[in-house]
mmCIF file of C-alpha atoms and ligand atoms in Angstrom:
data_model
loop_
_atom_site.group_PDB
_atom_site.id
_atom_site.type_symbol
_atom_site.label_atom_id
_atom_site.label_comp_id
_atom_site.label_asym_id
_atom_site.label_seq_id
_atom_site.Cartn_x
_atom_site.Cartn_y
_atom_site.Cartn_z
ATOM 1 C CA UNK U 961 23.673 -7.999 -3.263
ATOM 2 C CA UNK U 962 26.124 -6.221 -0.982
ATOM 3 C CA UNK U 963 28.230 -8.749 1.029
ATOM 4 C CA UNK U 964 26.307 -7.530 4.536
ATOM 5 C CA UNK U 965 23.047 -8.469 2.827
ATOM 6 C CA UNK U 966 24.302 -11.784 1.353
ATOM 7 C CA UNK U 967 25.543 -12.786 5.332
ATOM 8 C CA UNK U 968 22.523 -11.897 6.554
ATOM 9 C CA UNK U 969 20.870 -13.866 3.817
ATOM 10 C CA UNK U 970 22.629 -16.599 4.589
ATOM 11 C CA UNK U 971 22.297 -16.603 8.070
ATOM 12 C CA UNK U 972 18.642 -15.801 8.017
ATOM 13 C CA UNK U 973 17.880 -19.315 5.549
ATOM 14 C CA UNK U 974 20.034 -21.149 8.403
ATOM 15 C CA UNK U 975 17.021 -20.380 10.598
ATOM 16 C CA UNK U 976 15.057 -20.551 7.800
ATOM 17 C CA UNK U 977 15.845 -24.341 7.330
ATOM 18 C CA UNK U 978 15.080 -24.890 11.095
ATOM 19 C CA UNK U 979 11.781 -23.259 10.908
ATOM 20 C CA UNK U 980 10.061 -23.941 7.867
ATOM 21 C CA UNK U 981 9.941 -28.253 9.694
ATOM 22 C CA UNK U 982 8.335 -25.947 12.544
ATOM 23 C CA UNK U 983 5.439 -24.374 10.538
ATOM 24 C CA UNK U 984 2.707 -24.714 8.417
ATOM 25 C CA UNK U 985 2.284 -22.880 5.297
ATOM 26 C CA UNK U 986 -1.045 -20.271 5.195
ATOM 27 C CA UNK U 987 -3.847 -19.943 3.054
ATOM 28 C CA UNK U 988 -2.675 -18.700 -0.578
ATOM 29 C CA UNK U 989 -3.261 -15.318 -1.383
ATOM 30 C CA UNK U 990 -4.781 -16.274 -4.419
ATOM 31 C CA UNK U 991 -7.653 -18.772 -2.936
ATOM 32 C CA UNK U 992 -8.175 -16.361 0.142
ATOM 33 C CA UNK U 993 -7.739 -12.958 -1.201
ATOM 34 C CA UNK U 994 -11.607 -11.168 -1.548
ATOM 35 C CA UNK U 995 -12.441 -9.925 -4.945
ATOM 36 C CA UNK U 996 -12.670 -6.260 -5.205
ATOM 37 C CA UNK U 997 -16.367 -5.713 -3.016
ATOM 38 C CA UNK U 998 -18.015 -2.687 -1.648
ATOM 39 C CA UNK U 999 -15.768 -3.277 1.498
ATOM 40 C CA UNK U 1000 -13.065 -2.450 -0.329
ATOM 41 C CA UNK U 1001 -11.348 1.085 -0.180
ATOM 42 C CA UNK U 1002 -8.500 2.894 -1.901
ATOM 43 C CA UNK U 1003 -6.474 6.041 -2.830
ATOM 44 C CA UNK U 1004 -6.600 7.851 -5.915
ATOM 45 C CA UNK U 1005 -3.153 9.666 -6.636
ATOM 46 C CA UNK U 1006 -3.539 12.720 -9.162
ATOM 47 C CA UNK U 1007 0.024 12.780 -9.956
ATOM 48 C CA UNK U 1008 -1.035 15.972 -12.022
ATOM 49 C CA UNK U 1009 -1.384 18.076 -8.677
ATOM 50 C CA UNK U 1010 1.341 17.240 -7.309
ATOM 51 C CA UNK U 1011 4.166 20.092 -6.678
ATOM 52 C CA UNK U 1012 6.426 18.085 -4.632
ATOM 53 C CA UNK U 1013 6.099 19.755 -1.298
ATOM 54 C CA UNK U 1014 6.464 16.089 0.520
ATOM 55 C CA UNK U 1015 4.357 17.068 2.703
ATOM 56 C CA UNK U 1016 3.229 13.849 2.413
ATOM 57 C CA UNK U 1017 6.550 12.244 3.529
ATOM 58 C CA UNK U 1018 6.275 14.101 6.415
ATOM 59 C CA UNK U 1019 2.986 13.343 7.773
ATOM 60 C CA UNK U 1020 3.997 9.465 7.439
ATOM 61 C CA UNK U 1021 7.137 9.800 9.102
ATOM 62 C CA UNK U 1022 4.768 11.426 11.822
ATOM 63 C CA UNK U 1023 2.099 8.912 11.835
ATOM 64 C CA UNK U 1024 4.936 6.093 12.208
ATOM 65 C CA UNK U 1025 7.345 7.294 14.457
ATOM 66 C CA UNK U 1026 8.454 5.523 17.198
ATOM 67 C CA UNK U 1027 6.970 6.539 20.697
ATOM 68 C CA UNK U 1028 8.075 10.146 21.779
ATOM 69 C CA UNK U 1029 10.719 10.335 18.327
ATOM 70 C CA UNK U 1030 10.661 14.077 16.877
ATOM 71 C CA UNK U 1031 10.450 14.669 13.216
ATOM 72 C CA UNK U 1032 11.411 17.424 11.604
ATOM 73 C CA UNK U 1033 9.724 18.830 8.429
ATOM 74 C CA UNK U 1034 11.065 17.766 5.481
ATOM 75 C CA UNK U 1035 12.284 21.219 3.657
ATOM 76 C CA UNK U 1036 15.745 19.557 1.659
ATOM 77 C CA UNK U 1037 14.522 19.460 -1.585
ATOM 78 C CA UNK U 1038 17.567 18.364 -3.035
ATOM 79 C CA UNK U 1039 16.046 14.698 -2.276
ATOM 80 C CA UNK U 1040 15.009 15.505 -5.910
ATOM 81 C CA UNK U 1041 18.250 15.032 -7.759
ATOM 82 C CA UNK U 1042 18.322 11.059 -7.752
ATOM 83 C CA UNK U 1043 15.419 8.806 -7.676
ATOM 84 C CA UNK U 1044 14.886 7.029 -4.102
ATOM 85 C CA UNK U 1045 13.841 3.827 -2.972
ATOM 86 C CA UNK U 1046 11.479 2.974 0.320
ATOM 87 C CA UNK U 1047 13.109 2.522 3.533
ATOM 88 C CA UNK U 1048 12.688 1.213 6.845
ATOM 89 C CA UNK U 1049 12.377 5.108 7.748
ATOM 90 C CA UNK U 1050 10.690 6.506 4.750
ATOM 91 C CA UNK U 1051 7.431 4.136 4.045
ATOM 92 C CA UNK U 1052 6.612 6.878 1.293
ATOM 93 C CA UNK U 1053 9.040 9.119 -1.013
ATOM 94 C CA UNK U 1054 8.269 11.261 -3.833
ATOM 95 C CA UNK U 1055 10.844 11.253 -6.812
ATOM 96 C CA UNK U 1056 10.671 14.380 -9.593
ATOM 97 C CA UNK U 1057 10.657 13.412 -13.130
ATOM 98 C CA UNK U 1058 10.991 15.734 -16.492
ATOM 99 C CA UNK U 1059 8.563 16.819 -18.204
ATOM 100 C CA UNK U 1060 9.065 16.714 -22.292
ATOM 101 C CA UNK U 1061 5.812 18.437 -22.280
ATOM 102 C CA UNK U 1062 6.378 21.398 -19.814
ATOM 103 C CA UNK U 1063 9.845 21.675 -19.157
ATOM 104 C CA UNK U 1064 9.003 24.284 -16.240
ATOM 105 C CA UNK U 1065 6.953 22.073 -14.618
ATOM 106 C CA UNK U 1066 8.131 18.689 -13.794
ATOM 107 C CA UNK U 1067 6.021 15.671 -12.724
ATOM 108 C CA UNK U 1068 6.332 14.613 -8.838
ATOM 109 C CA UNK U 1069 5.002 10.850 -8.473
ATOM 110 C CA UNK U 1070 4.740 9.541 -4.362
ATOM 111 C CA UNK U 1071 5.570 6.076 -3.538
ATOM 112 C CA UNK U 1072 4.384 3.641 -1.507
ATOM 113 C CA UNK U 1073 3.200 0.306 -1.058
ATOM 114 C CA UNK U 1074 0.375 -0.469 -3.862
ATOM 115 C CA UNK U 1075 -1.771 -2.794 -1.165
ATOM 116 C CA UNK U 1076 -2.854 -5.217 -4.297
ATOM 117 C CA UNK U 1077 -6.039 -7.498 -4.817
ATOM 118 C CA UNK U 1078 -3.680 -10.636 -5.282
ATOM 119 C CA UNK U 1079 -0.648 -9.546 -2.695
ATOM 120 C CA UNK U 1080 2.857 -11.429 -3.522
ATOM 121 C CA UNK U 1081 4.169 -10.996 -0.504
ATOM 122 C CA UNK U 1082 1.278 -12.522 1.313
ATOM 123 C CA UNK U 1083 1.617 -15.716 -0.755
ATOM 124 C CA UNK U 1084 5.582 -15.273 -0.337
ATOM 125 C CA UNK U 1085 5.089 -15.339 3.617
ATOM 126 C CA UNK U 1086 5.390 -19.063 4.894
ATOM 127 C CA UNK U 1087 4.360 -18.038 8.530
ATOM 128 C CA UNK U 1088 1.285 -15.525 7.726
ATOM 129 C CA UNK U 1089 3.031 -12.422 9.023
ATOM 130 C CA UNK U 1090 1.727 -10.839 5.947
ATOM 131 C CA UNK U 1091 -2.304 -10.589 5.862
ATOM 132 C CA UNK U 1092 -5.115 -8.931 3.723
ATOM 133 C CA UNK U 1093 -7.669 -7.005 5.290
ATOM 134 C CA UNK U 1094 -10.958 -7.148 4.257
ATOM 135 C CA UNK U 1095 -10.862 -3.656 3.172
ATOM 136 C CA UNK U 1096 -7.666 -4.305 0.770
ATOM 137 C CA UNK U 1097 -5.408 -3.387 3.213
ATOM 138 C CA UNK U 1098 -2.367 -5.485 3.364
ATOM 139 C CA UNK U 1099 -0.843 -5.504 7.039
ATOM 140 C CA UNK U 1100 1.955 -6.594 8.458
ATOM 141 C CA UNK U 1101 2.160 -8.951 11.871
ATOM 142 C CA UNK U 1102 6.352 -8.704 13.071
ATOM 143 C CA UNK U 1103 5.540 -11.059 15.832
ATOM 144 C CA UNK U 1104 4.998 -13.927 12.907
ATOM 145 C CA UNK U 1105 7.659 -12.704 10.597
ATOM 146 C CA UNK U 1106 11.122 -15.021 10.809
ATOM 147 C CA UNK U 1107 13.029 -12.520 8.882
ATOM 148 C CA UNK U 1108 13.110 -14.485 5.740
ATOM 149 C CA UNK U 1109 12.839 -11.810 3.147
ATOM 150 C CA UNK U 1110 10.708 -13.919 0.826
ATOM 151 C CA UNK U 1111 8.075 -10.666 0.509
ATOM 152 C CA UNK U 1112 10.940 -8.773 -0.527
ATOM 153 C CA UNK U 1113 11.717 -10.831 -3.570
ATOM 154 C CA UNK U 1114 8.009 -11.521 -4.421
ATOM 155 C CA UNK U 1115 6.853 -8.107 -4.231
ATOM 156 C CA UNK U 1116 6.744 -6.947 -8.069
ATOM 157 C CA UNK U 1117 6.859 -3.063 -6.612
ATOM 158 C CA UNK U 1118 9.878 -3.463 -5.176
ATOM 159 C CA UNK U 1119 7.981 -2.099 -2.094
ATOM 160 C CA UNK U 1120 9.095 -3.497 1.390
ATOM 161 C CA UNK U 1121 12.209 -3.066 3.057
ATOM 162 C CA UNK U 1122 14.373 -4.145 6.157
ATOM 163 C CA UNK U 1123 15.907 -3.082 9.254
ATOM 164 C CA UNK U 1124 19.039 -4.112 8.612
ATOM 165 C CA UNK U 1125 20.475 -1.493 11.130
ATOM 166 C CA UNK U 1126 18.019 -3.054 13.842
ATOM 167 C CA UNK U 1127 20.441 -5.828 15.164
ATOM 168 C CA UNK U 1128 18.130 -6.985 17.696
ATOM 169 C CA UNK U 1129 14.509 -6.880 16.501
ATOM 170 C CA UNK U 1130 14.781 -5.848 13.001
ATOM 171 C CA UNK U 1131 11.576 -6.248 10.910
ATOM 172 C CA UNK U 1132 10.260 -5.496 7.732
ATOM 173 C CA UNK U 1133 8.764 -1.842 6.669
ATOM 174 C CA UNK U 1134 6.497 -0.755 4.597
ATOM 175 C CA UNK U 1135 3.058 1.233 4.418
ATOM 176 C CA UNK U 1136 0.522 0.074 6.667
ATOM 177 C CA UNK U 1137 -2.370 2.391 4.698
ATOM 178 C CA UNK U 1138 -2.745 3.724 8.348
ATOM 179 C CA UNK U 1139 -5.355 0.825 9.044
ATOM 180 C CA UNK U 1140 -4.850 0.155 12.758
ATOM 181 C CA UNK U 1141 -4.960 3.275 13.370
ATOM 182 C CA UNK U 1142 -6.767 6.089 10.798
ATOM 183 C CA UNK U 1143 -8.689 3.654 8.829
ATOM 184 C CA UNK U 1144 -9.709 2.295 12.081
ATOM 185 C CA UNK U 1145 -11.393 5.336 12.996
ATOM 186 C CA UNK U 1146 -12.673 5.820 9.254
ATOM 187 C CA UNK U 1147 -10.254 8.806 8.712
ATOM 188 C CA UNK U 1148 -8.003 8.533 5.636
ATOM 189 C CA UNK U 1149 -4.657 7.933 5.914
ATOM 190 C CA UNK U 1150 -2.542 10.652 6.988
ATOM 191 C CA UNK U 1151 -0.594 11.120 3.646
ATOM 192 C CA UNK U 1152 -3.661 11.597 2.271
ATOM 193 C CA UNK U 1153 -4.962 14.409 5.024
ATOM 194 C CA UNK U 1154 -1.837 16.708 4.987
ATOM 195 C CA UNK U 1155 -1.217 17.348 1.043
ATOM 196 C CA UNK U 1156 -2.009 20.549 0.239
ATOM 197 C CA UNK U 1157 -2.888 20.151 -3.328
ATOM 198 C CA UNK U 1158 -5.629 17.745 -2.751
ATOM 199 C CA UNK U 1159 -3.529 14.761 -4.803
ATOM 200 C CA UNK U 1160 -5.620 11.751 -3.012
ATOM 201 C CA UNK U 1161 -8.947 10.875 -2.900
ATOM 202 C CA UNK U 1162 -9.388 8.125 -0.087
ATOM 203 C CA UNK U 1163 -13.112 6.011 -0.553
ATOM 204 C CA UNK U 1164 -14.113 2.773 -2.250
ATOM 205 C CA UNK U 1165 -11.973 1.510 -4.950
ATOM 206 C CA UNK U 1166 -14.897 0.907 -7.394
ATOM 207 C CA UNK U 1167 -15.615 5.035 -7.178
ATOM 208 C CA UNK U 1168 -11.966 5.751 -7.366
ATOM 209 C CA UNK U 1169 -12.129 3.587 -11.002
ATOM 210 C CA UNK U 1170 -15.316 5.592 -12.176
ATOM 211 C CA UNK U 1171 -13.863 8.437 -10.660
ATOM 212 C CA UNK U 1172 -10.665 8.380 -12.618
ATOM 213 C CA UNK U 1173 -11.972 7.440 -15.945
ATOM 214 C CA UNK U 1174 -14.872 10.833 -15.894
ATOM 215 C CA UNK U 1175 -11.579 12.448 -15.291
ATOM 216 C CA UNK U 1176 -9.506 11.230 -18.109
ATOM 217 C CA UNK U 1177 -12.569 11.744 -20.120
ATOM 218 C CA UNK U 1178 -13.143 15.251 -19.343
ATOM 219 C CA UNK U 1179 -9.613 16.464 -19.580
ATOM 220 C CA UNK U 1180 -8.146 14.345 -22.718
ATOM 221 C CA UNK U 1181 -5.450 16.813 -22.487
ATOM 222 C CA UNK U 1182 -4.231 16.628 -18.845
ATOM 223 C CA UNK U 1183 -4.651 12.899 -18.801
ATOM 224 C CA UNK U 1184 -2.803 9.797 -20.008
ATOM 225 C CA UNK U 1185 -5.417 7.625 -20.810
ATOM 226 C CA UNK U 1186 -4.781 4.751 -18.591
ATOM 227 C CA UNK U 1187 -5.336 4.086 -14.532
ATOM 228 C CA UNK U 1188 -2.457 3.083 -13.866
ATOM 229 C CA UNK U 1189 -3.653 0.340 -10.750
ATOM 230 C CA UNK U 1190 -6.449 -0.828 -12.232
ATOM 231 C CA UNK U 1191 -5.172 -4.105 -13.761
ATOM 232 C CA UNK U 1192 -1.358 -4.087 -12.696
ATOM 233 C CA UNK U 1193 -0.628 -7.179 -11.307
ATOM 234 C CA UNK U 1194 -4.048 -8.043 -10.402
ATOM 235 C CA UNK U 1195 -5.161 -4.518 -9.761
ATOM 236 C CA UNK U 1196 -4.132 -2.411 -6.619
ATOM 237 C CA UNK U 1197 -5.458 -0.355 -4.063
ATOM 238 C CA UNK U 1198 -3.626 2.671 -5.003
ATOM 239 C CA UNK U 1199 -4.703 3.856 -8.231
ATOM 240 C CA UNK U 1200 -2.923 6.718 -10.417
ATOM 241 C CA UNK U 1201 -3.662 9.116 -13.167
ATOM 242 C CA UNK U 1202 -0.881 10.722 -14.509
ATOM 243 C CA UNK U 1203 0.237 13.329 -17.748
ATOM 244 C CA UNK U 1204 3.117 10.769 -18.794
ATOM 245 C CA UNK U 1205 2.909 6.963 -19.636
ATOM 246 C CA UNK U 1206 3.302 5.321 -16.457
ATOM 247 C CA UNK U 1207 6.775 3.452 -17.226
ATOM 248 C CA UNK U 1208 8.233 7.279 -18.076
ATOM 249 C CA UNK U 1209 7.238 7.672 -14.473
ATOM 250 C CA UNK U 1210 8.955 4.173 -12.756
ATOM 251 C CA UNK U 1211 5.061 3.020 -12.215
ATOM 252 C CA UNK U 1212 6.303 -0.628 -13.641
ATOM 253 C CA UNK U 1213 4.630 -2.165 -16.707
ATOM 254 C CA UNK U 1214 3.417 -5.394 -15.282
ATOM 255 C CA UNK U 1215 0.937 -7.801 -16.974
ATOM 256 C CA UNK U 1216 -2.607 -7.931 -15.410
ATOM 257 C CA UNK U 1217 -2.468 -11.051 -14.021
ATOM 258 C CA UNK U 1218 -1.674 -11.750 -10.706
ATOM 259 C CA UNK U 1219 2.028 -12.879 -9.577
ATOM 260 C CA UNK U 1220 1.151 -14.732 -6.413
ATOM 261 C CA UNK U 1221 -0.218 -18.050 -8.540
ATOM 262 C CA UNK U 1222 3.540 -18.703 -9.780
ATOM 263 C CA UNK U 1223 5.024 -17.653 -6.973
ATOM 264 C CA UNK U 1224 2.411 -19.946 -4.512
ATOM 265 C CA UNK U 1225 3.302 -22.953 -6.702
ATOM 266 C CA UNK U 1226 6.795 -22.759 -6.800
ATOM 267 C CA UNK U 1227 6.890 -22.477 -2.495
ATOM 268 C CA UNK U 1228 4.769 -24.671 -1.932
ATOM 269 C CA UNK U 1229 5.914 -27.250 -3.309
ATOM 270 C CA UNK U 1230 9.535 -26.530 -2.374
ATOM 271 C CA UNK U 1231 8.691 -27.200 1.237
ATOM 272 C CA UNK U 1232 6.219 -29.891 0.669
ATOM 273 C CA UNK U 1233 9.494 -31.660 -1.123
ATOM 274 C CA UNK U 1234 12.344 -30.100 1.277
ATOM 275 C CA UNK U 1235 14.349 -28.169 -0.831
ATOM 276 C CA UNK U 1236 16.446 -25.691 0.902
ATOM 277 C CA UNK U 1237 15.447 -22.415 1.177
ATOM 278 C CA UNK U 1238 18.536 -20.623 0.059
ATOM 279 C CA UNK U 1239 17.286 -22.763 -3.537
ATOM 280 C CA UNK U 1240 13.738 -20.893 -3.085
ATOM 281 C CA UNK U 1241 15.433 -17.682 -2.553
ATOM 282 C CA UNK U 1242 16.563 -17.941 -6.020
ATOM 283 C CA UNK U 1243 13.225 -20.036 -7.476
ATOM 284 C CA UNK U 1244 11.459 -16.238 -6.037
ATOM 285 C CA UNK U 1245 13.721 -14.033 -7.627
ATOM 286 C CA UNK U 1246 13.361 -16.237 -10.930
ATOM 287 C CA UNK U 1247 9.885 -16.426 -11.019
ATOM 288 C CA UNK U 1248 9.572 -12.500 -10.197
ATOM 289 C CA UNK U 1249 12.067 -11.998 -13.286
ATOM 290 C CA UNK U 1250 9.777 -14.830 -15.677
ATOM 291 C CA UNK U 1251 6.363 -12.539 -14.398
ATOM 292 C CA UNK U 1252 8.217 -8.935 -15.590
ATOM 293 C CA UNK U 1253 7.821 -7.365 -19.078
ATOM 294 C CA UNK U 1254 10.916 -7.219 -21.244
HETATM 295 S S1 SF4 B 670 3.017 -3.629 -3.337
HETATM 296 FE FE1 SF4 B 670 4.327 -5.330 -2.682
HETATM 297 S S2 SF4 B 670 4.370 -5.166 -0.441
HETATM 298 FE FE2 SF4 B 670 2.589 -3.969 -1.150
HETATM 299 S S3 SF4 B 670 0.840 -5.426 -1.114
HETATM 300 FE FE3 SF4 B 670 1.709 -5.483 -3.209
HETATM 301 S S4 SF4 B 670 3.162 -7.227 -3.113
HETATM 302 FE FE4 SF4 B 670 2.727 -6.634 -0.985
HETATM 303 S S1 SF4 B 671 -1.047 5.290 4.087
HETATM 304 FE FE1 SF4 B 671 -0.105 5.754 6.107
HETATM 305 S S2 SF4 B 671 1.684 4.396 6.182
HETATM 306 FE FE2 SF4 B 671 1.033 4.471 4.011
HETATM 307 S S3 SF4 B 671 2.255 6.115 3.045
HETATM 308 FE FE3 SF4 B 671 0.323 7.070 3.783
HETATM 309 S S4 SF4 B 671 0.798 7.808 5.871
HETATM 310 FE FE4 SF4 B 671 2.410 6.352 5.303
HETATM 311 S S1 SF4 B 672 1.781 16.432 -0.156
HETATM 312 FE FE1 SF4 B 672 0.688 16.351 -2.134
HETATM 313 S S2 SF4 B 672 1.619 17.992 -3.370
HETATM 314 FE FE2 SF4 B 672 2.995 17.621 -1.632
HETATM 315 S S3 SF4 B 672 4.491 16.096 -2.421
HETATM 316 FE FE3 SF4 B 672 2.872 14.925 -1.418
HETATM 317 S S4 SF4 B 672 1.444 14.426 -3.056
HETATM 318 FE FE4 SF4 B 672 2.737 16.100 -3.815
#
């Protein structure tokens, strides 16, 4: 942890320790979360299609620009040369991997957040900033959110991030899935629309799963045999096929069952008892550690 982030760490479980006597904790992710249902939509990502255009990138930059804020296509491909992480400006990236198989053609995987069946950092959130929609979409309320960071540490996807540059009314970022605003409207969301190779499907989760596994079955060759989404963690919204194993691709190797149960257990009963949060802080980042695969 820089020493910026560690002040601001500290300073945000100061407030923390007035707060958390101030509120009461939400329903658990894990008692209120719907199983997967007909209601329930999602995004299959062919990474096989993919020829890193980030187009993609683009048209969520677009869709979540501030009010009147340009933005520029996004031609430098030299983005490419190091992996990248999610920011509070870039809710999506795509990173380039090699390919042992076809050296020519590398493999182009786009990130985001996963918008899982049993969300972490809904069960992390003490204030219910962090909510899942009926439709598997996991939003995010800023008005609620105290700034605490928990979501950061439960999230096994290393997904959100923070405005650490916004001094006055910083919040957390990540993907919304475009659901005040596309889904709303029953479009797809506007990654989806703008790439050019036809990477996503957008409809109901259960026909992305069927969807995926005709595919692997029809083209042994082009697939890995695995949806990567499907189980992770509890299963997620956004599902993958891809020509690698997923870990060759950063798509974590996490078991199948959900994190928020451990993570649930350990905060609530940390408040219920008083312990300070800076002492949860590291409980979170232990328990996150416990949940990963060697
Ligand atoms: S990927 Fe992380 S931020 Fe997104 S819903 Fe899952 S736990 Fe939450
Ligand atoms: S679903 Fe919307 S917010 Fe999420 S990556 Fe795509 S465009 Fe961005
Ligand atoms: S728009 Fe499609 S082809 Fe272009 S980088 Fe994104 S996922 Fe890949």
């Amino acid at each position: 942890m820089k020493r910026r982030e560690f002040l601001a760490a500290v300073t945000r479980g100061a407030a923390l320790a007035g707060a958390a006597s101030q509120v009461s904790l939400p329903a658990s992710a894990s008692e209120s979360a719907p199983e997967t249902s007909q209601e329930q939509v999602g995004v299959l990502v062919d990474t096989t299609k993919c020829i890193g255009c980030r187009k993609c990138e683009y048209a969520c930059a677009r869709a979540n620009r501030p009010a009147g804020a340009d933005v520029k296509e996004f031609n430098d491909m030299s983005v490419f040369d190091a992996p990248r992480r999610m920011t509070p400006e870039s809710l999506t990236i795509v990173n380039r991997y090699d390919n042992p198989q076809n050296p020519e053609r590398p493999v182009f995987v786009k990130f985001q957040c996963m918008h899982c069946l049993k969300p972490c950092c809904v069960s992390a959130c003490i204030v219910g900033a962090l909510h899942r929609e009926t439709n598997g979409s996991v939003s995010y309320d800023a008005g609620k959110c105290i700034g605490c960071r928990y979501c950061m540490l439960a999230c096994p996807f290393e997904v959100p991030s923070y405005e650490y540059e916004n001094i006055y009314t910083p919040a957390v970022r990540k993907c919304t899935f475009c659901y005040d605003t596309l889904q709303a409207r029953g479009e797809a969301p506007a990654c989806a629309q703008m790439c050019p190779t036809n990477c996503f499907t957008f409809a109901r989760r259960d026909e992305l799963i069927q969807l995926a596994h005709e595919k692997i079955a029809a083209e042994p060759k082009t697939y890995y045999d695995h949806v990567y989404g499907e189980t992770e963690a509890g299963g997620t919204s956004w599902l993958y096929l891809t020509s690698l194993p997923p870990e060759e691709l950063d798509l974590l190797a996490l078991p199948d069952k959900p994190v928020p149960q451990l993570t649930e257990s350990l905060q609530h009963g940390i408040f219920k008892f008083g312990i300070p949060p800076m002492l949860l802080y590291g409980l979170l980042a232990l328990a996150k550690k416990v949940s990963a695969p060697e």
